[in-house]
mmCIF file of C-alpha atoms in Angstrom:
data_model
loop_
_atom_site.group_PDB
_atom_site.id
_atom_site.type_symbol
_atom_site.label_atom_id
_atom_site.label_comp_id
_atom_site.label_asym_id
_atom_site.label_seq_id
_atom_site.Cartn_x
_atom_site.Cartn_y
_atom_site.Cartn_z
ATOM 1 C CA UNK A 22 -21.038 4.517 32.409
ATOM 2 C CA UNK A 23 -20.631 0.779 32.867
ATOM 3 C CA UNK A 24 -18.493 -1.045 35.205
ATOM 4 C CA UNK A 25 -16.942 -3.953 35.785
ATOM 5 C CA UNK A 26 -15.513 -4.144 39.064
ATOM 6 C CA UNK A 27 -12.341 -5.811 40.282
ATOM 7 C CA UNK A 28 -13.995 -9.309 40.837
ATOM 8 C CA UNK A 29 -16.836 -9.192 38.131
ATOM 9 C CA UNK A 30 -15.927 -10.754 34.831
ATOM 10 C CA UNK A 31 -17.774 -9.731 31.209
ATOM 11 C CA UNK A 32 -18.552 -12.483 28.600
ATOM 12 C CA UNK A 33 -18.431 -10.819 24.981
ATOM 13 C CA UNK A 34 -19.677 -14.539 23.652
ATOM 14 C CA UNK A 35 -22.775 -14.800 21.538
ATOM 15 C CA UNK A 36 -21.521 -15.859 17.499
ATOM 16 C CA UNK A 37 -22.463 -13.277 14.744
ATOM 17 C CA UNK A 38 -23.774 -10.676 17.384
ATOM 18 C CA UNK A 39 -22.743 -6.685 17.188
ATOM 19 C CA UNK A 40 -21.949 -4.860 20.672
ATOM 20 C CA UNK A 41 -23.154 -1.266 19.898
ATOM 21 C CA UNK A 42 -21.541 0.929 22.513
ATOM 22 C CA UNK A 43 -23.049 4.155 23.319
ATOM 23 C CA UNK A 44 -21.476 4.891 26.670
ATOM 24 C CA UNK A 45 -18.595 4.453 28.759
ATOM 25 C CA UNK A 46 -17.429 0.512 29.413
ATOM 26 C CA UNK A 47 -15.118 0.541 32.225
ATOM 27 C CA UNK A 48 -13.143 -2.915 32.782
ATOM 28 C CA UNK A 49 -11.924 -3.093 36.391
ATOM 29 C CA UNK A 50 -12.048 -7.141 36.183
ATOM 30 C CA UNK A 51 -12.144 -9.571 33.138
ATOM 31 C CA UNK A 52 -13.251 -8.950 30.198
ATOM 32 C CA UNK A 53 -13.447 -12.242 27.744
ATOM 33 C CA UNK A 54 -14.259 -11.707 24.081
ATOM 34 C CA UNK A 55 -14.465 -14.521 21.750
ATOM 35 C CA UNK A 56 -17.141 -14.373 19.323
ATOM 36 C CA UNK A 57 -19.454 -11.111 17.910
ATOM 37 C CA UNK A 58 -17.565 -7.909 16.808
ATOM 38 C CA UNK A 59 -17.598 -4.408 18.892
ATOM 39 C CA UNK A 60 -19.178 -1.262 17.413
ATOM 40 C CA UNK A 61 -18.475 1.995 19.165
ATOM 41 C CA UNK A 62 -21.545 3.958 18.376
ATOM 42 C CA UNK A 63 -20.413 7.384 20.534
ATOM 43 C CA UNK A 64 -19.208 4.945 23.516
ATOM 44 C CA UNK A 65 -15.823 4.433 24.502
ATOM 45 C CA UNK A 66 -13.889 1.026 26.764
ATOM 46 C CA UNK A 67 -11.583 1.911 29.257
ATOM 47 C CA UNK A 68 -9.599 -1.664 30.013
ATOM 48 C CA UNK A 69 -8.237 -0.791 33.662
ATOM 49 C CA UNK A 70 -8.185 -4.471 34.455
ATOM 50 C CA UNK A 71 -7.487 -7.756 31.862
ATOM 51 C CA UNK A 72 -9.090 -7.712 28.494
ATOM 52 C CA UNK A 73 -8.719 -11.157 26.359
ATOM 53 C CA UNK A 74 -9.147 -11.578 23.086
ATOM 54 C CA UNK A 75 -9.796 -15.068 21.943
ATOM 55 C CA UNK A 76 -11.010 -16.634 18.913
ATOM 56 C CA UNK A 77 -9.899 -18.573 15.626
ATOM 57 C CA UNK A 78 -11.664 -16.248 13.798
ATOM 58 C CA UNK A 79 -11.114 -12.752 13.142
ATOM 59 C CA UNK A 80 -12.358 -10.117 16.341
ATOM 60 C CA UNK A 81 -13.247 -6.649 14.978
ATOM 61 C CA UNK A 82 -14.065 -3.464 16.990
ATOM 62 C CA UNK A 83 -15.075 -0.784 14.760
ATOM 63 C CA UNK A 84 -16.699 2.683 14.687
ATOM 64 C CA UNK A 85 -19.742 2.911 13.824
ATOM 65 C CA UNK A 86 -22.800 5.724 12.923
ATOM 66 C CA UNK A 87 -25.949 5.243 11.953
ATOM 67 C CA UNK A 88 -26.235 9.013 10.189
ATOM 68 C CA UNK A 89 -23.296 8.060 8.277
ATOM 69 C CA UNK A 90 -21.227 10.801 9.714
ATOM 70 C CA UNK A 91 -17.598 9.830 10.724
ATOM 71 C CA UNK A 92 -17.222 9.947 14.375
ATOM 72 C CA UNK A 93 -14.008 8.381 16.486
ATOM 73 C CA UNK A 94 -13.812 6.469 19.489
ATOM 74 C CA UNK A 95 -11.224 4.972 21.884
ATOM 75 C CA UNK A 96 -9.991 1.775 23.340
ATOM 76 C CA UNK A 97 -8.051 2.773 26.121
ATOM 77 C CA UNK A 98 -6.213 -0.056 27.597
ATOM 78 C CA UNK A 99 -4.548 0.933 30.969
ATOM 79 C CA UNK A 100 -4.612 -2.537 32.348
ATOM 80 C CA UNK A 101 -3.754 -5.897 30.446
ATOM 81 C CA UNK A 102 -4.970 -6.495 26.757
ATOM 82 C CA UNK A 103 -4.235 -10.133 26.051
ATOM 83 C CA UNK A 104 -4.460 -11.874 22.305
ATOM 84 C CA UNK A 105 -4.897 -15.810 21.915
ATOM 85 C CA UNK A 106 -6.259 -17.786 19.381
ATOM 86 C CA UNK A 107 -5.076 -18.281 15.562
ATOM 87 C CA UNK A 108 -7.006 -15.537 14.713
ATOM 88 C CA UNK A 109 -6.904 -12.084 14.229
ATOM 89 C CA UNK A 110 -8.294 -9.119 16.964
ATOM 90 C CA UNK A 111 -8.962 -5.946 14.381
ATOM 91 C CA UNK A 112 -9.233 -2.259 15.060
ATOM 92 C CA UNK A 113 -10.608 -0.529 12.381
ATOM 93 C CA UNK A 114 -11.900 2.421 10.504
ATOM 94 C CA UNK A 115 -15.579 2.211 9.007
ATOM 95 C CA UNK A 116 -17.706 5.070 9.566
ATOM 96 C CA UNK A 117 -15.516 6.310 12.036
ATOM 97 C CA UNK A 118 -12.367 5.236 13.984
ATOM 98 C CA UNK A 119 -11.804 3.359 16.864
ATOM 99 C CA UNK A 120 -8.189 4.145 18.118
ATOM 100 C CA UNK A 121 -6.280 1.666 20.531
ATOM 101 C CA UNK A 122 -4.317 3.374 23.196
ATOM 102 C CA UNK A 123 -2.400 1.680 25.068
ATOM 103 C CA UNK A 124 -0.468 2.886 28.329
ATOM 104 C CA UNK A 125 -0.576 -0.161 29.904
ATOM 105 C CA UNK A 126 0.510 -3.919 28.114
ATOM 106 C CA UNK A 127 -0.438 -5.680 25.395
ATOM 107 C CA UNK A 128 0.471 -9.258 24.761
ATOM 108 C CA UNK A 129 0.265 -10.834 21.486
ATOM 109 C CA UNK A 130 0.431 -14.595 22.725
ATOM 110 C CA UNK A 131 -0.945 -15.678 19.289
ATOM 111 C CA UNK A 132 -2.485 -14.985 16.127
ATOM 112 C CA UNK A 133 -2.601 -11.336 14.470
ATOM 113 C CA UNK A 134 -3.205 -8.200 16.480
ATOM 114 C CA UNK A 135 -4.096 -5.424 14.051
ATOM 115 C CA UNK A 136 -4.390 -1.236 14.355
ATOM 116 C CA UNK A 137 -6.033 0.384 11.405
ATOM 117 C CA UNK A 138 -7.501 3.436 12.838
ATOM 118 C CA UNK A 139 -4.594 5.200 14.827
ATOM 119 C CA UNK A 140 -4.097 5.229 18.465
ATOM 120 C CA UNK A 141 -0.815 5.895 20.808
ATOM 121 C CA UNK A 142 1.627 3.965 22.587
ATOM 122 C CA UNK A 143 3.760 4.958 25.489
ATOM 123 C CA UNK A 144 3.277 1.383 27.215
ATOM 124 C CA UNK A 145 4.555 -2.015 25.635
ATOM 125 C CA UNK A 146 3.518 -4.108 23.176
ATOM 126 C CA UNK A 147 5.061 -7.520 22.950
ATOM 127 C CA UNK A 148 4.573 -10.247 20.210
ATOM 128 C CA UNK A 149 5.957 -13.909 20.838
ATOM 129 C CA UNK A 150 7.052 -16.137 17.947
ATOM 130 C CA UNK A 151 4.685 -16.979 15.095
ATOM 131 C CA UNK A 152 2.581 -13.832 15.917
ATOM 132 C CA UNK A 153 2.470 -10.791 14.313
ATOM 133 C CA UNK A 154 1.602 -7.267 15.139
ATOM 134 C CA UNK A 155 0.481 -4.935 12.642
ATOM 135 C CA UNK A 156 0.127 -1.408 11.757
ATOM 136 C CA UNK A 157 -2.095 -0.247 9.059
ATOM 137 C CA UNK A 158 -2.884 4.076 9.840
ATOM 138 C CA UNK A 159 -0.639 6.438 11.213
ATOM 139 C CA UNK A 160 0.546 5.517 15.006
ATOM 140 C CA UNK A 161 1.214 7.682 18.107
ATOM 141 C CA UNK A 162 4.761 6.166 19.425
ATOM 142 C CA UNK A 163 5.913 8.151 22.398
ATOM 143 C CA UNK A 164 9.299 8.109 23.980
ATOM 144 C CA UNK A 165 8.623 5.423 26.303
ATOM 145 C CA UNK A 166 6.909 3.035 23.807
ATOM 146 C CA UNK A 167 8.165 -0.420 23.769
ATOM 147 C CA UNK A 168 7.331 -2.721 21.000
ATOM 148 C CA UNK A 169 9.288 -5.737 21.046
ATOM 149 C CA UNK A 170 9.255 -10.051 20.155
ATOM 150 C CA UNK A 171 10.479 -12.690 18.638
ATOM 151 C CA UNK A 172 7.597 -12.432 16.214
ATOM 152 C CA UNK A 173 6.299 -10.435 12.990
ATOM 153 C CA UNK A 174 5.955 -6.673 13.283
ATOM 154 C CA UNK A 175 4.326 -5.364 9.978
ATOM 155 C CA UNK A 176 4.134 -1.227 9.496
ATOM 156 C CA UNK A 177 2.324 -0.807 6.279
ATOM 157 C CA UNK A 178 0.756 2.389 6.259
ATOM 158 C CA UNK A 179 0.655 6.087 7.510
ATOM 159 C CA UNK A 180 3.094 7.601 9.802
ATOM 160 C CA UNK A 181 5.557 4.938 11.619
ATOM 161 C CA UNK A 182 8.059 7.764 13.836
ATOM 162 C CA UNK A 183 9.792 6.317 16.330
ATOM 163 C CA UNK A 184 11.315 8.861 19.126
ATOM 164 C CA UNK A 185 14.353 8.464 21.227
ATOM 165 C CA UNK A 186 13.790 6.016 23.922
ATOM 166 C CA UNK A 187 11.166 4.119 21.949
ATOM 167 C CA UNK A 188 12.095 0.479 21.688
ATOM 168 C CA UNK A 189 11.793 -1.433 18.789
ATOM 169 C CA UNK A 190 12.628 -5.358 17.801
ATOM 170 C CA UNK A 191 10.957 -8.259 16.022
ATOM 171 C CA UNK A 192 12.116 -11.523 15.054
ATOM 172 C CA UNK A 193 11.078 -10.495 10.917
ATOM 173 C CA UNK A 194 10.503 -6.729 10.287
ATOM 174 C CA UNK A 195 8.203 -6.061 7.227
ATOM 175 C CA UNK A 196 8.100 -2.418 5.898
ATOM 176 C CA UNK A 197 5.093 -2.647 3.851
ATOM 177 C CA UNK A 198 4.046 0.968 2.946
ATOM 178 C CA UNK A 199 4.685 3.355 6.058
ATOM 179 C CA UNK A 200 7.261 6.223 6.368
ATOM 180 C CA UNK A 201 8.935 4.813 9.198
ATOM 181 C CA UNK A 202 11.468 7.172 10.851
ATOM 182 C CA UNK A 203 14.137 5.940 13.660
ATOM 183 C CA UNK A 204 15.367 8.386 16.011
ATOM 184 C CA UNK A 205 18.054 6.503 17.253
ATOM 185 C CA UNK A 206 19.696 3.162 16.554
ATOM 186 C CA UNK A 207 17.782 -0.149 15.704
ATOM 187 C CA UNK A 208 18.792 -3.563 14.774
ATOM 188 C CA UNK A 209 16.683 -6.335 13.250
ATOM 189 C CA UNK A 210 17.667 -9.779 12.009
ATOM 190 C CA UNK A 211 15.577 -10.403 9.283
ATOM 191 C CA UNK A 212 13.856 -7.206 7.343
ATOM 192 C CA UNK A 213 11.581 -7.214 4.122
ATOM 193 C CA UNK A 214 11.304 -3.847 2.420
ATOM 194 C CA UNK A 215 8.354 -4.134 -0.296
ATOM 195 C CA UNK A 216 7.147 -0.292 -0.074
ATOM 196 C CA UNK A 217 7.094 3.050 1.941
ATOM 197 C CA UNK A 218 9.952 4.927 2.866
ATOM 198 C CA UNK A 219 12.855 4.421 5.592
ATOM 199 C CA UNK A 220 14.031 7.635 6.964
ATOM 200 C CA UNK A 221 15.454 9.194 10.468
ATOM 201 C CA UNK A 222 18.966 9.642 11.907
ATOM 202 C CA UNK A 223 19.423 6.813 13.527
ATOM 203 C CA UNK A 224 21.021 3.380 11.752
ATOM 204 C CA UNK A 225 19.256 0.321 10.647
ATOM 205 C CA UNK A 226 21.298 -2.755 11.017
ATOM 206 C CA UNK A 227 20.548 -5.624 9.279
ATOM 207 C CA UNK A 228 22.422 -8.847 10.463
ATOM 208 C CA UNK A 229 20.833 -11.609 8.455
ATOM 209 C CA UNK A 230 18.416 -10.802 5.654
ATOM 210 C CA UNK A 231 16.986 -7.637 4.167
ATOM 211 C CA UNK A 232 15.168 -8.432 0.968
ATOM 212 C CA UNK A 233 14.580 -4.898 -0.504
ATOM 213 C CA UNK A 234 11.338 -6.409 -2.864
ATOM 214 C CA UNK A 235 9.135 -3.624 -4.513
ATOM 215 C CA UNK A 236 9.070 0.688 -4.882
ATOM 216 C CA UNK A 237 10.112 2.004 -1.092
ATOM 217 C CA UNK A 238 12.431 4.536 -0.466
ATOM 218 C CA UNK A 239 15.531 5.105 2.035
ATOM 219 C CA UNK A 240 16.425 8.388 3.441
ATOM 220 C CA UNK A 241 17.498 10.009 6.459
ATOM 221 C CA UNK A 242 20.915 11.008 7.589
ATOM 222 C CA UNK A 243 20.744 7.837 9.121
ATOM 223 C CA UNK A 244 22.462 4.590 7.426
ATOM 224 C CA UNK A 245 21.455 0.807 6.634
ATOM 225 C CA UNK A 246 24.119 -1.722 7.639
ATOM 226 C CA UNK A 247 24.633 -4.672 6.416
ATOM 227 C CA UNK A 248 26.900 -7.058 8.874
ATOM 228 C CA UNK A 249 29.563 -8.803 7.487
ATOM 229 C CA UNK A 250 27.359 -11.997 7.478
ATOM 230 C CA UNK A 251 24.368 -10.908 6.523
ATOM 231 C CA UNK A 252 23.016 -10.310 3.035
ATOM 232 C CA UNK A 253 21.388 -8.151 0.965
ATOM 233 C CA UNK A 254 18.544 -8.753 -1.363
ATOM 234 C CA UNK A 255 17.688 -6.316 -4.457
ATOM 235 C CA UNK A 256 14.698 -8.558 -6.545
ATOM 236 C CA UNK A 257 12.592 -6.121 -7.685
ATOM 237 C CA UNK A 258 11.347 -7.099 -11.462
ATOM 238 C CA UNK A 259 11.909 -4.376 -14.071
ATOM 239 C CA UNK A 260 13.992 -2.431 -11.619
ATOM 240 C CA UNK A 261 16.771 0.219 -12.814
#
């Protein structure tokens, strides 16, 4: 194991370079990545302390093994995961995943922050104006999940459920090829519904645009509403 203590900071900083991790990386302090991408060959990070993610170009951590064998690993962020820059911080699946779970806070101050290898939630997530968070693989959202901004929150693949006490917003809400379930009541301002399915007991209410765009699916014992001043979209070419 690796640590970085409480006063120590780490400077992920060289351009093109791969970070092959093949033990434990234990943040205590601050972490600063802004160039190279992050390969977890067997290793894991545990983010206790701040973790910033900083570049205009897109940041990837990904799994990696040289046999070719699919192995996972973890990003566990207990601490403080910040994302600045106009670019995009990646978590992806290659030859194997690399999961982001976070019980502690993430906050997406700018650019794209992107999941697309599975991981939990049960801290919060926040996403300011002109940022967007994004789910591409099945997510963990427990109970005490919160996932709120004024931003863009895209769920476009695997398994979206979102228990009771989860909390959900976002300034647009783009359902992009999950099955997203709600538990209990949500309500979202502006929604685009291009694929996926929309299921769960508790109500979606729309109050100024849902655009209903492409092939996805409602269900659920649960209801869309459309307020009295908001408006309803069906544009799908060739539809029936």
């Amino acid at each position: 194991k690796t640590i970085i203590t409480a006063t120590a900071v780490l400077n992920l900083n060289t351009p093109a370079a791969q970070y092959y991790l093949r033990r434990i990386l234990q943040n205590d302090g601050a972490t600063f990545w802004t160039a190279g991408g992050i390969s977890m060959d067997g290793g894991r990070l545990d983010n206790n302390g701040t973790f910033t993610a900083n570049a205009a170009t897109t940041l990837t951590c990904t799994g990696y093994n040289p046999s070719g064998i699919a192995s996972d690993s973890d990003f566990n962020n207990a601490g403080t995961f910040l994302k600045q820059g106009t670019g995009m911080a990646s978590f992806i699946l290659t030859s194997g995943n690399v999961r982001f779970n976070n019980s502690g806070s993430v906050d997406v101050q700018a650019g794209i922050m992107s999941f697309s290898a599975g991981g939990s939630n049960s801290g919060a997530i926040q996403f300011t104006s002109g940022t967007s968070m994004t789910f591409n693989d099945s997510y963990t959202h427990s109970g005490t999940s919160v996932l709120t901004g004024a931003g863009t929150l895209n769920l476009n693949g695997g398994n979206q459920s979102f228990p009771a006490g989860a909390q959900v917003s976002a300034g647009v809400l783009n359902l992009g090829g999950a099955s997203v379930s709600f538990a209990t009541p949500k309500t979202f301002a502006s929604v685009t519904f291009s694929a996926g399915t929309l299921t769960g007991a508790g109500d979606v209410t729309v109050t100024g645009t849902l655009n209903w765009t492409g092939t996805g699916i409602m269900g659920g014992s649960g209801k869309t509403i459309i307020t009295a001043t908001a408006v309803l979209n069906l544009n799908t070419p060739a539809a029936q």
